[in-house]
Amino acid sequence: MRSGWVSLTLPALAGIVLVVVAGAGIVWSAGRRRAGDSEAAGSADPAREEADVASGESVAAVTSAVASPVESLEIERKYEVEDGAALPAAEDFAALGLRLAEPEHHRLEARYFDTPDGALAAQRVAVRMRAGGKDEGWHLKEKGAEGARELLWPPAEEMPQGLRAELERRIGADGARRLDVIGRLRTERTTVRVTAVDGVEVIELADDRVDATNELTGRRQQWREWEAELIPGADEGLLDRIEPLLIAAGAARVRGTSKIQRTMS
């Protein structure tokens, strides 16, 4: 034996090589398992994902198909106004113990659907797809004695399955297939939130300039209207309290006529 060197026999060298190879194999297998776990966590079904991409199916469409609608009861009043009218000033609302928030501006575009024979309108039901604003998406609105019951699904190119089911329940199994666009509305909207002295929002005022087209006749109309919508949970009597302010500003109350009804008249 020389100083600083160790003499190894052939069997010893072979044993060392086997140990090194076995260790490398263990590390490689563990790495493969970790990669597989990561892929499984990122995609429960990679083949389905590839098929969805290939078919052009959007995330919004998938979400809309499975999402439950948001349900609300819409209590509002409509007023027709001339072009030169202005919403009451903040001081007018302050005299009633109310405050105005800063105005917000929105551009809304909506397509309304019905059957050729007006099956939905006959049941006081409206279906629309709206783009823009705080509540864009697919809507089903059904008028009742207390207000309009509204179901809202997220925006999507295709009609949500939940909405199709609602239509089947109302107008038959082929209801959704019989629908067509009956009207298009483009609205320039300015909204102002009305709050109580404690800062709780109670009413939303909307100043709408509407450009509407009846797709069945080609007739086009333009008008301006105000809406006073009660925030859920607020006292309905507040609508009575602010109405004199709106009338004094030049508004005329309109009862029982929605935008789509006016468009189709």
Tab-separated table of C-alpha atoms in Angstrom:
chain	number	residue	atom	x	y	z
A	1	MET	CA	0.000	0.000	0.000
A	2	ARG	CA	1.323	3.440	-1.009
A	3	SER	CA	0.743	6.508	1.110
A	4	GLY	CA	-2.418	8.456	-0.073
A	5	TRP	CA	-3.770	5.648	-2.260
A	6	VAL	CA	-6.143	2.752	-1.538
A	7	SER	CA	-5.895	-0.401	-3.600
A	8	LEU	CA	-9.315	-1.831	-4.568
A	9	THR	CA	-10.033	-5.274	-5.916
A	10	LEU	CA	-12.229	-5.821	-8.988
A	11	PRO	CA	-15.202	-7.161	-6.971
A	12	ALA	CA	-15.067	-4.077	-4.710
A	13	LEU	CA	-15.116	-1.728	-7.718
A	14	ALA	CA	-18.101	-3.578	-9.169
A	15	GLY	CA	-19.976	-3.230	-5.882
A	16	ILE	CA	-19.420	0.525	-5.820
A	17	VAL	CA	-20.740	0.909	-9.389
A	18	LEU	CA	-23.881	-1.056	-8.521
A	19	VAL	CA	-24.582	1.172	-5.495
A	20	VAL	CA	-24.176	4.370	-7.561
A	21	VAL	CA	-26.489	3.100	-10.328
A	22	ALA	CA	-29.137	2.018	-7.823
A	23	GLY	CA	-29.057	5.434	-6.119
A	24	ALA	CA	-29.464	7.247	-9.445
A	25	GLY	CA	-32.443	5.059	-10.278
A	26	ILE	CA	-34.168	5.912	-6.997
A	27	VAL	CA	-33.676	9.659	-7.567
A	28	TRP	CA	-34.988	9.414	-11.153
A	29	SER	CA	-38.102	7.470	-10.043
A	30	ALA	CA	-38.896	9.977	-7.296
A	31	GLY	CA	-38.564	12.841	-9.773
A	32	ARG	CA	-40.986	11.105	-12.150
A	33	ARG	CA	-43.509	10.625	-9.324
A	34	ARG	CA	-43.296	14.297	-8.329
A	35	ALA	CA	-43.773	15.395	-11.936
A	36	GLY	CA	-46.762	13.099	-12.264
A	37	ASP	CA	-48.300	14.461	-9.069
A	38	SER	CA	-47.831	18.037	-10.290
A	39	GLU	CA	-49.495	17.235	-13.605
A	40	ALA	CA	-52.410	15.578	-11.825
A	41	ALA	CA	-52.876	18.574	-9.543
A	42	GLY	CA	-52.769	21.002	-12.469
A	43	SER	CA	-55.174	19.046	-14.698
A	44	ALA	CA	-57.610	16.388	-13.597
A	45	ASP	CA	-58.105	15.395	-17.246
A	46	PRO	CA	-55.425	16.645	-19.698
A	47	ALA	CA	-57.174	14.972	-22.637
A	48	ARG	CA	-60.395	16.887	-21.882
A	49	GLU	CA	-58.460	20.153	-21.619
A	50	GLU	CA	-56.856	19.583	-25.015
A	51	ALA	CA	-60.255	18.757	-26.497
A	52	ASP	CA	-61.771	21.923	-25.028
A	53	VAL	CA	-58.987	24.058	-26.494
A	54	ALA	CA	-59.310	22.345	-29.857
A	55	SER	CA	-63.064	22.957	-29.958
A	56	GLY	CA	-62.620	26.603	-28.976
A	57	GLU	CA	-64.628	26.202	-25.755
A	58	SER	CA	-63.950	29.248	-23.566
A	59	VAL	CA	-63.492	29.296	-19.809
A	60	ALA	CA	-66.442	31.701	-19.559
A	61	ALA	CA	-68.677	29.277	-21.443
A	62	VAL	CA	-67.751	26.378	-19.150
A	63	THR	CA	-68.235	28.510	-16.039
A	64	SER	CA	-71.595	29.777	-17.230
A	65	ALA	CA	-72.807	26.282	-18.059
A	66	VAL	CA	-72.318	25.041	-14.503
A	67	ALA	CA	-72.792	28.219	-12.448
A	68	SER	CA	-75.912	28.817	-10.394
A	69	PRO	CA	-77.715	32.088	-11.126
A	70	VAL	CA	-77.795	35.038	-8.774
A	71	GLU	CA	-81.406	35.725	-7.838
A	72	SER	CA	-82.782	39.106	-6.831
A	73	LEU	CA	-86.040	41.046	-6.586
A	74	GLU	CA	-85.847	44.288	-8.533
A	75	ILE	CA	-88.015	47.100	-7.177
A	76	GLU	CA	-87.738	50.241	-9.274
A	77	ARG	CA	-89.603	53.184	-10.735
A	78	LYS	CA	-89.165	54.615	-14.218
A	79	TYR	CA	-89.476	58.228	-15.337
A	80	GLU	CA	-89.456	59.750	-18.792
A	81	VAL	CA	-87.434	62.953	-19.098
A	82	GLU	CA	-86.491	65.473	-21.771
A	83	ASP	CA	-82.937	65.926	-23.008
A	84	GLY	CA	-82.360	69.116	-21.026
A	85	ALA	CA	-83.385	67.724	-17.631
A	86	ALA	CA	-80.843	67.325	-14.828
A	87	LEU	CA	-80.981	65.071	-11.799
A	88	PRO	CA	-81.790	66.892	-8.534
A	89	ALA	CA	-78.808	68.450	-6.784
A	90	ALA	CA	-77.065	67.013	-3.734
A	91	GLU	CA	-78.615	69.762	-1.553
A	92	ASP	CA	-82.109	68.571	-2.490
A	93	PHE	CA	-81.338	65.069	-1.262
A	94	ALA	CA	-79.561	66.412	1.823
A	95	ALA	CA	-82.830	68.066	2.866
A	96	LEU	CA	-84.285	64.534	3.052
A	97	GLY	CA	-81.343	63.211	5.079
A	98	LEU	CA	-79.791	61.526	2.040
A	99	ARG	CA	-76.448	61.870	0.300
A	100	LEU	CA	-75.255	61.374	-3.274
A	101	ALA	CA	-72.139	59.445	-4.250
A	102	GLU	CA	-69.993	60.292	-7.249
A	103	PRO	CA	-71.587	59.426	-10.619
A	104	GLU	CA	-70.392	56.437	-12.652
A	105	HIS	CA	-70.679	56.052	-16.419
A	106	HIS	CA	-71.424	52.825	-18.299
A	107	ARG	CA	-72.065	51.763	-21.882
A	108	LEU	CA	-74.549	48.903	-22.115
A	109	GLU	CA	-75.408	46.702	-25.090
A	110	ALA	CA	-78.228	44.169	-24.819
A	111	ARG	CA	-79.855	41.584	-27.064
A	112	TYR	CA	-83.376	40.502	-26.148
A	113	PHE	CA	-84.796	37.100	-27.116
A	114	ASP	CA	-88.281	35.658	-27.590
A	115	THR	CA	-90.101	33.152	-29.766
A	116	PRO	CA	-91.740	34.275	-33.039
A	117	ASP	CA	-95.155	34.158	-31.371
A	118	GLY	CA	-94.024	36.067	-28.249
A	119	ALA	CA	-94.361	33.184	-25.800
A	120	LEU	CA	-92.140	34.851	-23.187
A	121	ALA	CA	-93.763	38.277	-23.461
A	122	ALA	CA	-97.148	36.638	-22.916
A	123	GLN	CA	-95.863	35.430	-19.526
A	124	ARG	CA	-94.324	38.823	-18.682
A	125	VAL	CA	-90.862	37.291	-18.981
A	126	ALA	CA	-87.840	38.872	-20.677
A	127	VAL	CA	-84.568	37.161	-21.604
A	128	ARG	CA	-81.499	39.164	-22.537
A	129	MET	CA	-77.741	39.029	-22.854
A	130	ARG	CA	-76.195	42.290	-21.662
A	131	ALA	CA	-72.608	43.441	-22.044
A	132	GLY	CA	-71.257	46.229	-19.837
A	133	GLY	CA	-72.311	47.570	-16.448
A	134	LYS	CA	-72.409	46.023	-13.006
A	135	ASP	CA	-74.766	43.199	-13.969
A	136	GLU	CA	-73.559	42.067	-17.376
A	137	GLY	CA	-74.466	38.543	-18.347
A	138	TRP	CA	-77.561	36.480	-19.160
A	139	HIS	CA	-80.781	37.672	-17.511
A	140	LEU	CA	-84.228	36.216	-17.055
A	141	LYS	CA	-86.669	38.779	-15.645
A	142	GLU	CA	-90.214	37.912	-14.611
A	143	LYS	CA	-92.567	40.694	-13.574
A	144	GLY	CA	-94.740	40.209	-10.511
A	145	ALA	CA	-96.915	42.232	-8.189
A	146	GLU	CA	-94.017	43.146	-5.865
A	147	GLY	CA	-91.387	43.765	-8.529
A	148	ALA	CA	-89.328	41.888	-11.097
A	149	ARG	CA	-87.748	38.579	-10.093
A	150	GLU	CA	-84.400	38.380	-11.843
A	151	LEU	CA	-82.008	35.493	-12.442
A	152	LEU	CA	-78.496	36.405	-13.591
A	153	TRP	CA	-75.825	34.115	-15.074
A	154	PRO	CA	-72.234	35.166	-15.956
A	155	PRO	CA	-71.452	36.425	-19.477
A	156	ALA	CA	-70.906	33.692	-22.082
A	157	GLU	CA	-71.251	33.177	-25.821
A	158	GLU	CA	-73.662	30.292	-25.343
A	159	MET	CA	-76.883	30.395	-23.333
A	160	PRO	CA	-76.305	28.797	-19.882
A	161	GLN	CA	-77.809	25.384	-19.234
A	162	GLY	CA	-79.641	26.741	-16.206
A	163	LEU	CA	-81.378	29.338	-18.349
A	164	ARG	CA	-82.281	26.702	-20.927
A	165	ALA	CA	-83.889	24.668	-18.158
A	166	GLU	CA	-85.903	27.707	-17.033
A	167	LEU	CA	-87.122	28.230	-20.593
A	168	GLU	CA	-88.090	24.583	-20.986
A	169	ARG	CA	-90.162	24.832	-17.832
A	170	ARG	CA	-91.996	27.881	-19.167
A	171	ILE	CA	-92.386	27.349	-22.909
A	172	GLY	CA	-91.620	23.689	-23.585
A	173	ALA	CA	-88.726	21.357	-24.289
A	174	ASP	CA	-87.784	23.138	-27.520
A	175	GLY	CA	-88.123	26.605	-25.980
A	176	ALA	CA	-84.483	27.634	-26.203
A	177	ARG	CA	-84.200	26.450	-29.817
A	178	ARG	CA	-87.190	28.573	-30.849
A	179	LEU	CA	-85.711	31.806	-29.494
A	180	ASP	CA	-84.408	34.542	-31.735
A	181	VAL	CA	-83.183	38.116	-31.235
A	182	ILE	CA	-86.190	40.456	-31.214
A	183	GLY	CA	-84.553	43.689	-30.059
A	184	ARG	CA	-81.188	45.382	-29.530
A	185	LEU	CA	-80.605	48.190	-27.060
A	186	ARG	CA	-77.587	50.434	-26.692
A	187	THR	CA	-77.662	52.563	-23.558
A	188	GLU	CA	-75.403	55.308	-22.272
A	189	ARG	CA	-75.959	55.120	-18.509
A	190	THR	CA	-74.921	57.395	-15.657
A	191	THR	CA	-75.580	55.981	-12.185
A	192	VAL	CA	-75.554	57.739	-8.826
A	193	ARG	CA	-75.868	55.896	-5.520
A	194	VAL	CA	-78.041	57.470	-2.827
A	195	THR	CA	-76.965	56.774	0.758
A	196	ALA	CA	-78.498	57.343	4.159
A	197	VAL	CA	-76.710	59.466	6.762
A	198	ASP	CA	-75.065	56.326	8.170
A	199	GLY	CA	-73.466	55.645	4.782
A	200	VAL	CA	-75.678	52.687	3.856
A	201	GLU	CA	-76.668	52.676	0.172
A	202	VAL	CA	-80.438	52.733	-0.289
A	203	ILE	CA	-81.212	53.702	-3.910
A	204	GLU	CA	-79.435	53.678	-7.248
A	205	LEU	CA	-80.443	56.407	-9.688
A	206	ALA	CA	-79.792	55.722	-13.366
A	207	ASP	CA	-79.912	58.323	-16.124
A	208	ASP	CA	-80.299	56.331	-19.374
A	209	ARG	CA	-80.065	57.489	-22.972
A	210	VAL	CA	-81.436	54.597	-25.003
A	211	ASP	CA	-81.001	53.715	-28.678
A	212	ALA	CA	-83.307	50.758	-29.414
A	213	THR	CA	-84.002	48.724	-32.556
A	214	ASN	CA	-86.950	46.382	-33.093
A	215	GLU	CA	-85.325	43.517	-35.017
A	216	LEU	CA	-88.685	42.242	-36.246
A	217	THR	CA	-89.761	45.475	-37.943
A	218	GLY	CA	-86.508	47.428	-38.207
A	219	ARG	CA	-88.028	50.350	-36.303
A	220	ARG	CA	-85.516	52.414	-34.322
A	221	GLN	CA	-86.316	54.620	-31.323
A	222	GLN	CA	-84.288	56.869	-29.076
A	223	TRP	CA	-85.337	58.216	-25.707
A	224	ARG	CA	-84.110	59.223	-22.276
A	225	GLU	CA	-85.371	57.882	-18.964
A	226	TRP	CA	-84.494	57.820	-15.282
A	227	GLU	CA	-84.705	54.759	-13.048
A	228	ALA	CA	-84.814	54.762	-9.266
A	229	GLU	CA	-83.974	51.236	-8.068
A	230	LEU	CA	-84.207	50.218	-4.442
A	231	ILE	CA	-81.086	48.596	-3.006
A	232	PRO	CA	-82.026	45.182	-1.498
A	233	GLY	CA	-82.959	45.588	2.160
A	234	ALA	CA	-83.743	49.316	1.955
A	235	ASP	CA	-87.119	50.776	2.943
A	236	GLU	CA	-89.420	50.934	-0.087
A	237	GLY	CA	-90.887	54.167	1.300
A	238	LEU	CA	-87.682	55.924	0.247
A	239	LEU	CA	-88.885	55.776	-3.358
A	240	ASP	CA	-91.916	57.822	-2.305
A	241	ARG	CA	-89.691	60.339	-0.542
A	242	ILE	CA	-87.450	61.085	-3.515
A	243	GLU	CA	-90.149	61.001	-6.197
A	244	PRO	CA	-91.212	64.660	-5.681
A	245	LEU	CA	-87.599	65.688	-6.304
A	246	LEU	CA	-87.506	63.827	-9.607
A	247	ILE	CA	-90.849	65.221	-10.742
A	248	ALA	CA	-89.778	68.756	-9.820
A	249	ALA	CA	-86.703	68.205	-12.015
A	250	GLY	CA	-88.937	67.474	-15.016
A	251	ALA	CA	-89.507	63.715	-14.793
A	252	ALA	CA	-92.828	62.024	-15.568
A	253	ARG	CA	-93.598	58.676	-13.930
A	254	VAL	CA	-93.992	55.762	-16.359
A	255	ARG	CA	-95.821	52.696	-15.049
A	256	GLY	CA	-95.624	49.129	-16.298
A	257	THR	CA	-93.520	49.705	-19.422
A	258	SER	CA	-90.045	48.219	-19.692
A	259	LYS	CA	-87.391	49.161	-22.227
A	260	ILE	CA	-88.035	46.070	-24.333
A	261	GLN	CA	-91.796	46.643	-24.268
A	262	ARG	CA	-91.274	50.165	-25.550
A	263	THR	CA	-88.850	48.882	-28.186
A	264	MET	CA	-91.328	46.348	-29.516
A	265	SER	CA	-94.399	48.620	-29.409
